[in-house]
Amino acid sequence: MDSQIVKVSPGAPTALARAWLWLGVMALIGSGLLALLLVFSRTPGIQDVFPLKEFFRSALVVHVDLSVAIWFMAFAAVIWSAVGGAGLAWLGWAGFALASIGTVVMTVSPFFPGAEPVLNNYIPVLKQDVFFASLWICGVGFSLAVLRALITTWPKRVFSEPLRFGGFVGAVAAFFALAAFFWSWAMVPKIDEPIYFEVLFWGGGHTLQFQHALLMVVAWLWIADHLGQPSKASPRALSILYLVAAFPLLAVPLIYLTVPPGSLPHMELFAKLMKWGHPYMGPLILVGMLSLWNVRKAAAHPAKSAFIASFALFALGGVLGYLIQGVNVVIPAHYHGSTVGVTLSFMGLAYVLLPTLGFGKPEGRMAVWQPYVYGGGQLIHVLGLAWSGGYGVQRKVAGAEQALHTLPQKLGMGMMGLGGAIAVIGGIMFILVCLKAMTSRKEK
Ligand code: HEM
């Protein structure tokens, strides 16, 4: 197949993509620094002397929201701006301004009084007006970005621009997820119990995972194309595979229209949608795997390293997802395999887009090794969590509360700590490479 590389249009598409990349990188800095607090609060030995472990729960809330909500949505907006047209720039800038203000408010909210952490899944919260305000501001900001994406990424020739069509299908998934959040907010009876937030974000949270996985494949195929190995699948076949992968999304409005949000059957149906809906991504993942095989011949490049590490982590996360039994740290092991797989694909696409967006190139051996350090650290972190989960270590608890009594438990969580620290170093390397490129002018 001929190269399908997207030419990022000058003007609003480039300027908006640059702006959203800045927001994404800032969110990753915040989430990565908080990860260090989480890791040290759970590592045997270090946990006993680590002075900040009492902030573990608040740090976990902001770590998750800055990574899964802000970093992922901001980078999705980078992709939508880059593949999309130049229209409705004001809508894009309004969305960016609100999402940035919301992110700042979210980051400082733990320092305001009454920040009681609630560790529900998907979007954990601080039960506090400042934090809730940050969620609303971010929610409206990203909704404007998604609305613009739905209008500006629709391809001129549907079955012949697969990267753009993949971006569009990702925006449809985002629209369903945001609609689910607002629908649940409107329909779920408000009770002053932590379960309220679990139910509130359940539908939208499950739907967002389809957006992340779809855009991960867009990033993989964009990287492969950039490395001179465009996918062998025809543009038409690829576009149809994006439709197949997105087909289960039709269940989202169906579930909301037929089963009351907040009811147990409603939550069970979304858990089933994840279990039986994600396999529809299988053919696209296969195309991604074949592309990965083809780029093995390409010269060393930071984006190539990221593609390899991303595929390995995502595959591991997928396998661990089907090994979850009961509530223990196998769950965050699965989460980190999958979400860090997506994160690495976005890091790789960021490396491809930096010079295209008028920034400098990602240079030096540090850029080529960064994905392996981040991915390798996460691999150890994920395997440590999976091993510890097998020995019953609980999620979301720190220090002595973990009750690490046996050697296998201590070894497992020690491994989690070592891997987590290496991953944080890999995260810092990404930030350094990006900031160097983003603060230097592109050579003419
Ligand atoms: C430097 C990299 C990272 C490290 C060292 C790290 C470390 C951790 C740790 C130690 C926990 C607490 C687990 C528990 O107590 O149950 C956690 C939770 C979590 N992290 Fe990360 N993390 C990293 C990056 C990320 C990224 C990039 C994402 C998503 C994009 C992410 C998403 C999450 C989620 C969703 C949870 C909650 C897990 C649950 O609900 O059980 N993390 N992380």
XYZ file of C-alpha atoms and ligand atoms in Angstrom:
487
model
C 0.000 0.000 0.000
C 1.228 3.564 -0.721
C 2.171 5.776 2.164
C -0.872 7.109 3.980
C 1.102 9.643 5.995
C -1.168 12.514 6.978
C 0.108 15.943 5.993
C -0.674 18.139 9.007
C -2.135 21.359 7.580
C -0.485 24.639 8.617
C -2.519 27.148 10.650
C -5.122 25.906 13.163
C -4.446 22.131 12.775
C -0.732 22.565 13.561
C -1.225 25.230 16.242
C -3.932 23.251 18.055
C -1.927 20.010 17.874
C 1.092 21.846 19.383
C -1.073 23.271 22.186
C -2.725 19.944 23.075
C 0.718 18.262 23.069
C 1.903 20.790 25.655
C -1.114 20.010 27.868
C -0.569 16.265 27.464
C 3.117 16.464 28.390
C 2.338 18.641 31.447
C -0.290 16.125 32.630
C 2.190 13.267 32.182
C 4.728 15.145 34.333
C 2.154 15.484 37.142
C 0.981 11.888 36.889
C 4.560 10.556 36.763
C 5.706 12.498 39.835
C 2.672 11.260 41.803
C 3.466 7.713 40.636
C 6.723 8.004 42.553
C 4.780 8.737 45.754
C 2.526 5.735 45.078
C 5.454 3.412 44.388
C 7.441 4.431 47.487
C 4.321 4.133 49.689
C 3.915 0.487 48.624
C 7.532 -0.746 48.412
C 8.545 -2.964 51.361
C 11.151 -1.268 53.548
C 10.900 2.113 51.838
C 7.219 2.337 52.915
C 8.265 2.321 56.563
C 10.424 5.459 56.234
C 8.675 7.256 53.365
C 7.300 10.480 54.881
C 4.524 11.183 52.346
C 2.570 7.908 52.420
C -0.400 9.566 54.172
C -1.023 11.369 50.868
C -1.226 7.990 49.049
C -4.993 8.109 48.496
C -5.133 11.726 47.241
C -2.057 11.098 45.099
C -3.706 7.999 43.602
C -6.786 10.048 42.652
C -4.800 12.748 40.865
C -2.302 10.214 39.365
C -5.168 8.347 37.675
C -7.091 11.448 36.529
C -4.023 13.242 35.132
C -2.993 10.113 33.215
C -6.155 8.312 32.110
C -8.343 11.426 31.765
C -6.093 14.388 30.885
C -3.038 12.797 29.147
C -5.171 10.426 27.069
C -7.799 13.029 26.118
C -5.174 15.716 25.391
C -3.212 13.356 23.118
C -6.426 12.254 21.420
C -6.970 15.961 20.665
C -3.399 16.099 19.247
C -4.364 13.308 16.797
C -7.769 14.886 15.944
C -6.155 18.314 15.350
C -3.351 16.805 13.215
C -5.584 14.668 10.960
C -8.480 17.137 10.887
C -9.307 20.193 8.785
C -8.748 23.824 9.724
C -12.408 24.697 10.369
C -13.986 25.794 13.688
C -10.600 26.782 15.165
C -12.416 28.869 17.837
C -14.136 25.696 19.097
C -10.763 23.992 19.351
C -9.177 26.881 21.254
C -12.188 27.199 23.603
C -11.900 23.477 24.360
C -8.147 23.738 24.910
C -8.462 26.763 27.218
C -11.117 25.100 29.391
C -9.271 21.747 29.557
C -6.051 23.545 30.563
C -7.763 25.612 33.270
C -9.524 22.466 34.538
C -6.211 20.574 34.663
C -4.540 23.318 36.724
C -7.496 23.402 39.145
C -7.447 19.583 39.412
C -3.698 19.573 40.147
C -3.942 22.137 42.953
C -7.244 20.858 44.416
C -5.559 18.430 46.901
C -4.039 21.479 48.628
C -7.496 22.940 49.350
C -9.358 21.882 52.525
C -11.819 18.961 52.586
C -10.088 16.935 49.841
C -11.527 13.551 50.842
C -10.314 10.909 48.333
C -12.822 8.373 46.922
C -10.972 5.564 45.093
C -13.673 4.522 42.624
C -12.689 3.126 39.233
C -12.102 5.171 36.046
C -12.392 8.743 37.369
C -11.577 8.637 41.114
C -12.537 11.849 42.914
C -11.701 14.163 45.762
C -15.081 14.850 47.412
C -14.580 18.604 47.342
C -16.086 21.493 45.340
C -12.756 22.666 43.896
C -12.083 19.174 42.493
C -15.660 18.786 41.181
C -15.312 22.174 39.482
C -12.111 20.960 37.793
C -13.947 17.868 36.490
C -16.778 19.983 35.029
C -14.364 22.476 33.395
C -12.300 19.619 31.887
C -15.506 17.806 30.869
C -16.840 20.803 28.933
C -13.395 21.542 27.457
C -12.917 18.024 26.101
C -16.556 17.910 24.916
C -15.870 20.961 22.717
C -12.701 19.275 21.399
C -14.658 16.083 20.597
C -17.453 18.074 18.902
C -14.868 19.811 16.673
C -13.166 16.483 15.962
C -16.456 14.893 14.787
C -16.873 17.720 12.270
C -13.263 18.248 11.114
C -11.895 14.671 10.969
C -14.613 13.160 8.727
C -12.519 12.050 5.731
C -13.185 13.502 2.277
C -12.864 9.979 0.791
C -14.119 7.575 3.473
C -12.394 4.350 2.515
C -9.119 5.850 1.304
C -7.810 7.802 4.325
C -7.572 5.133 7.052
C -5.507 7.185 9.546
C -7.994 10.048 9.346
C -10.960 7.651 9.464
C -9.408 5.927 12.507
C -9.185 9.337 14.173
C -12.855 9.987 13.330
C -13.982 6.621 14.757
C -11.961 7.431 17.908
C -13.898 10.719 18.160
C -17.197 8.799 17.876
C -16.097 6.602 20.810
C -15.209 9.749 22.777
C -18.630 11.256 22.002
C -20.404 8.108 23.282
C -18.218 8.130 26.433
C -18.902 11.804 27.232
C -22.627 11.337 26.502
C -22.586 8.367 28.904
C -20.970 10.480 31.656
C -23.553 13.274 31.258
C -26.454 10.748 30.965
C -25.390 8.967 34.164
C -24.987 12.315 35.945
C -28.529 13.244 34.929
C -30.095 9.862 35.736
C -28.243 8.213 38.653
C -29.879 9.104 41.999
C -27.420 11.193 44.056
C -26.462 9.490 47.304
C -23.657 10.541 49.647
C -21.867 7.193 49.330
C -18.609 6.269 47.486
C -20.622 3.795 45.363
C -22.314 6.839 43.730
C -19.053 7.771 41.942
C -18.381 4.143 40.972
C -21.759 4.031 39.239
C -21.505 7.571 37.828
C -18.289 6.960 35.837
C -18.825 3.223 35.060
C -20.551 3.498 31.669
C -18.406 6.328 30.274
C -15.209 4.802 31.692
C -15.773 1.497 29.901
C -16.604 3.332 26.671
C -13.453 5.508 26.834
C -11.338 2.343 26.660
C -12.518 1.828 23.067
C -11.332 5.358 22.191
C -7.897 4.727 23.692
C -7.438 1.352 21.968
C -8.645 2.677 18.565
C -6.296 5.678 18.697
C -3.425 3.405 19.823
C -3.755 1.502 16.512
C -3.895 4.839 14.616
C -0.595 5.735 16.342
C 0.964 2.320 15.543
C 0.106 2.503 11.820
C 1.177 6.168 11.600
C 4.567 5.247 13.155
C 4.991 2.255 10.800
C 4.206 4.472 7.805
C 6.687 7.095 9.013
C 9.353 4.394 9.290
C 8.732 3.503 5.637
C 6.608 0.427 6.302
C 3.001 1.379 5.502
C 0.513 -1.383 6.386
C 0.030 -4.013 3.649
C -3.739 -3.863 4.185
C -5.593 -1.687 1.632
C -7.063 1.656 2.790
C -10.554 0.229 2.298
C -9.806 -2.907 4.335
C -8.257 -0.825 7.141
C -11.225 1.553 7.249
C -13.621 -1.403 7.456
C -11.560 -2.909 10.299
C -11.921 0.378 12.247
C -15.701 0.080 11.748
C -15.658 -3.530 12.983
C -13.629 -2.517 16.066
C -16.073 0.304 16.817
C -19.226 -1.788 16.171
C -19.666 -2.801 19.881
C -20.016 0.919 20.722
C -23.583 0.715 19.399
C -24.377 -1.164 22.605
C -23.668 1.967 24.682
C -26.843 3.958 23.826
C -28.759 0.658 23.730
C -27.785 -0.173 27.323
C -28.649 3.377 28.483
C -32.021 3.315 26.665
C -33.031 -0.108 27.973
C -31.480 -0.499 31.444
C -31.610 2.257 34.082
C -28.152 3.798 34.736
C -27.034 2.959 38.257
C -28.731 -0.433 38.345
C -26.687 -3.619 38.771
C -27.715 -5.003 35.340
C -26.473 -1.712 33.800
C -23.035 -2.189 35.390
C -22.922 -5.891 34.487
C -23.744 -5.120 30.844
C -20.821 -2.678 30.591
C -18.474 -5.249 32.137
C -19.734 -7.682 29.468
C -19.272 -5.020 26.744
C -15.590 -4.780 27.770
C -15.110 -8.556 27.859
C -16.931 -9.340 24.591
C -16.571 -5.983 22.815
C -12.791 -5.575 22.869
C -12.153 -8.764 20.871
C -13.651 -6.885 17.867
C -10.333 -4.984 17.973
C -8.604 -8.334 17.204
C -8.254 -7.868 13.389
C -6.876 -4.329 13.848
C -4.403 -5.533 16.510
C -3.338 -8.245 14.026
C -2.696 -5.578 11.363
C -0.685 -3.715 14.013
C 1.312 -6.878 14.761
C 2.099 -7.381 11.059
C 3.214 -3.750 10.823
C 5.432 -4.260 13.864
C 6.999 -7.262 12.110
C 7.683 -5.090 9.047
C 9.348 -2.241 10.988
C 11.930 -4.661 12.424
C 13.961 -3.883 9.294
C 13.799 -0.101 9.902
C 16.798 1.770 11.353
C 16.781 2.548 15.084
C 14.358 5.385 15.796
C 12.629 6.549 19.017
C 9.222 5.849 17.425
C 10.297 2.295 16.505
C 11.375 1.616 20.104
C 8.026 2.987 21.302
C 6.038 0.792 18.872
C 7.852 -2.355 20.048
C 7.456 -1.528 23.777
C 3.819 -0.454 23.283
C 2.819 -3.707 21.595
C 4.576 -5.818 24.264
C 2.915 -4.005 27.191
C -0.537 -3.938 25.577
C -0.369 -7.663 24.813
C 0.667 -8.404 28.421
C -2.132 -6.164 29.753
C -4.638 -8.019 27.554
C -3.553 -11.437 28.848
C -3.611 -10.233 32.485
C -7.130 -8.880 31.923
C -8.383 -12.440 31.449
C -6.405 -13.650 34.521
C -8.147 -11.317 36.986
C -9.760 -13.334 39.793
C -11.167 -11.452 42.744
C -10.024 -8.050 43.930
C -6.251 -7.763 44.230
C -3.324 -6.027 42.512
C -3.670 -8.171 39.376
C -6.234 -5.475 38.456
C -3.728 -2.550 38.413
C -1.280 -4.956 36.706
C -3.836 -5.310 33.878
C -4.544 -1.561 33.904
C -0.852 -0.649 33.585
C -0.206 -3.197 30.861
C -3.058 -1.776 28.778
C -2.828 1.931 29.583
C 0.960 2.076 29.392
C 0.720 0.202 26.068
C -1.510 3.052 24.849
C 0.785 5.640 26.493
C 3.863 4.274 24.685
C 2.062 4.373 21.302
C 1.238 8.036 21.963
C 4.877 8.694 23.021
C 6.006 7.138 19.719
C 3.568 9.232 17.663
C 4.681 12.321 19.607
C 8.254 11.577 18.432
C 6.973 11.393 14.808
C 4.884 14.569 15.095
C 7.382 16.860 16.900
C 9.251 18.019 13.750
C 6.013 17.942 11.683
C 4.481 20.428 14.125
C 7.457 22.791 13.847
C 9.278 21.605 16.975
C 12.779 20.122 16.927
C 13.465 16.429 16.280
C 13.694 13.952 19.206
C 17.433 13.476 19.219
C 20.156 11.327 20.658
C 20.433 7.834 22.134
C 18.286 8.904 25.117
C 15.283 9.266 22.751
C 15.933 5.844 21.182
C 16.313 4.159 24.610
C 13.534 6.063 26.457
C 10.656 3.735 25.408
C 12.669 0.655 26.421
C 13.436 2.120 29.873
C 9.793 3.218 30.394
C 8.394 -0.001 28.937
C 10.971 -2.233 30.632
C 10.323 -0.586 33.993
C 6.592 -1.004 33.527
C 7.080 -4.643 32.528
C 8.804 -5.291 35.898
C 6.179 -3.135 37.685
C 3.290 -5.018 36.051
C 4.806 -8.466 36.664
C 5.486 -7.494 40.305
C 1.837 -6.429 40.737
C 0.562 -9.580 38.974
C 2.768 -11.869 41.121
C 1.733 -10.023 44.353
C -1.930 -10.201 43.330
C -1.536 -13.958 43.016
C -0.542 -13.898 46.705
C -3.588 -11.820 47.624
C -2.004 -8.364 47.965
C -4.784 -5.766 47.919
C -5.281 -2.750 45.606
C -5.087 0.887 46.667
C -3.604 0.390 50.129
C -0.175 1.540 51.295
C 2.333 1.061 54.112
C 1.480 -1.388 56.879
C -2.115 -1.521 55.648
C -0.860 -3.784 52.853
C -0.188 -6.503 55.418
C 2.802 -7.901 53.525
C 3.661 -10.886 55.739
C 5.068 -13.543 53.408
C 8.313 -13.531 51.423
C 6.529 -13.965 48.047
C 4.378 -10.910 48.849
C 7.431 -8.820 49.828
C 9.406 -9.993 46.764
C 6.470 -9.195 44.482
C 5.922 -5.701 45.862
C 9.692 -5.122 45.899
C 9.646 -5.928 42.177
C 6.683 -3.510 41.768
C 8.756 -0.808 43.454
C 11.916 -1.418 41.401
C 9.974 -1.530 38.129
C 7.912 1.500 39.080
C 11.032 3.551 39.860
C 12.677 2.551 36.552
C 9.445 3.465 34.721
C 9.431 6.885 36.373
C 13.018 7.395 35.123
C 11.788 6.417 31.632
C 8.947 8.926 32.039
C 11.402 11.683 33.006
C 13.542 10.797 29.946
C 10.437 11.284 27.721
C 9.742 14.662 29.299
C 13.376 15.757 28.834
C 13.492 14.668 25.162
C 10.148 16.380 24.467
C 10.929 19.600 26.338
C 14.290 19.859 24.517
C 12.562 19.450 21.137
C 9.582 21.651 22.062
C 11.728 24.540 23.270
C 14.109 24.492 20.294
C 13.171 25.816 16.819
C 12.990 23.246 13.984
C 16.137 23.459 11.776
C 15.184 24.842 8.356
C 5.779 5.816 35.611
C 4.767 5.126 35.351
C 3.750 4.679 36.382
C 3.926 4.134 37.630
C 5.221 3.840 38.346
C 2.594 3.898 38.182
C 2.352 3.391 39.464
C 1.096 3.182 40.002
C 0.838 2.634 41.333
C 1.916 2.182 42.317
C -0.516 2.581 41.502
C -1.294 2.133 42.765
C -1.747 0.717 42.599
C -2.570 0.329 43.818
O -2.280 0.795 44.902
O -3.529 -0.429 43.682
C -1.123 3.089 40.287
C -2.485 3.122 40.050
C -3.029 3.413 38.811
N -2.345 3.894 37.699
Fe -0.356 4.132 37.493
N 1.644 4.261 37.267
C 2.311 4.752 36.152
C 1.760 5.227 34.973
C 0.413 5.167 34.700
C -0.176 5.556 33.417
C 0.616 6.113 32.228
C -1.509 5.314 33.525
C -2.612 5.556 32.522
C -2.476 6.213 31.429
C -1.779 4.803 34.870
C -3.008 4.456 35.358
C -3.261 4.011 36.654
C -4.584 3.584 37.137
C -5.851 3.580 36.304
C -4.431 3.217 38.491
C -5.534 2.720 39.449
C -5.404 1.229 39.534
C -6.606 0.589 40.213
O -7.692 1.142 40.140
O -6.408 -0.459 40.812
N -0.580 4.721 35.565
N -0.121 3.462 39.395
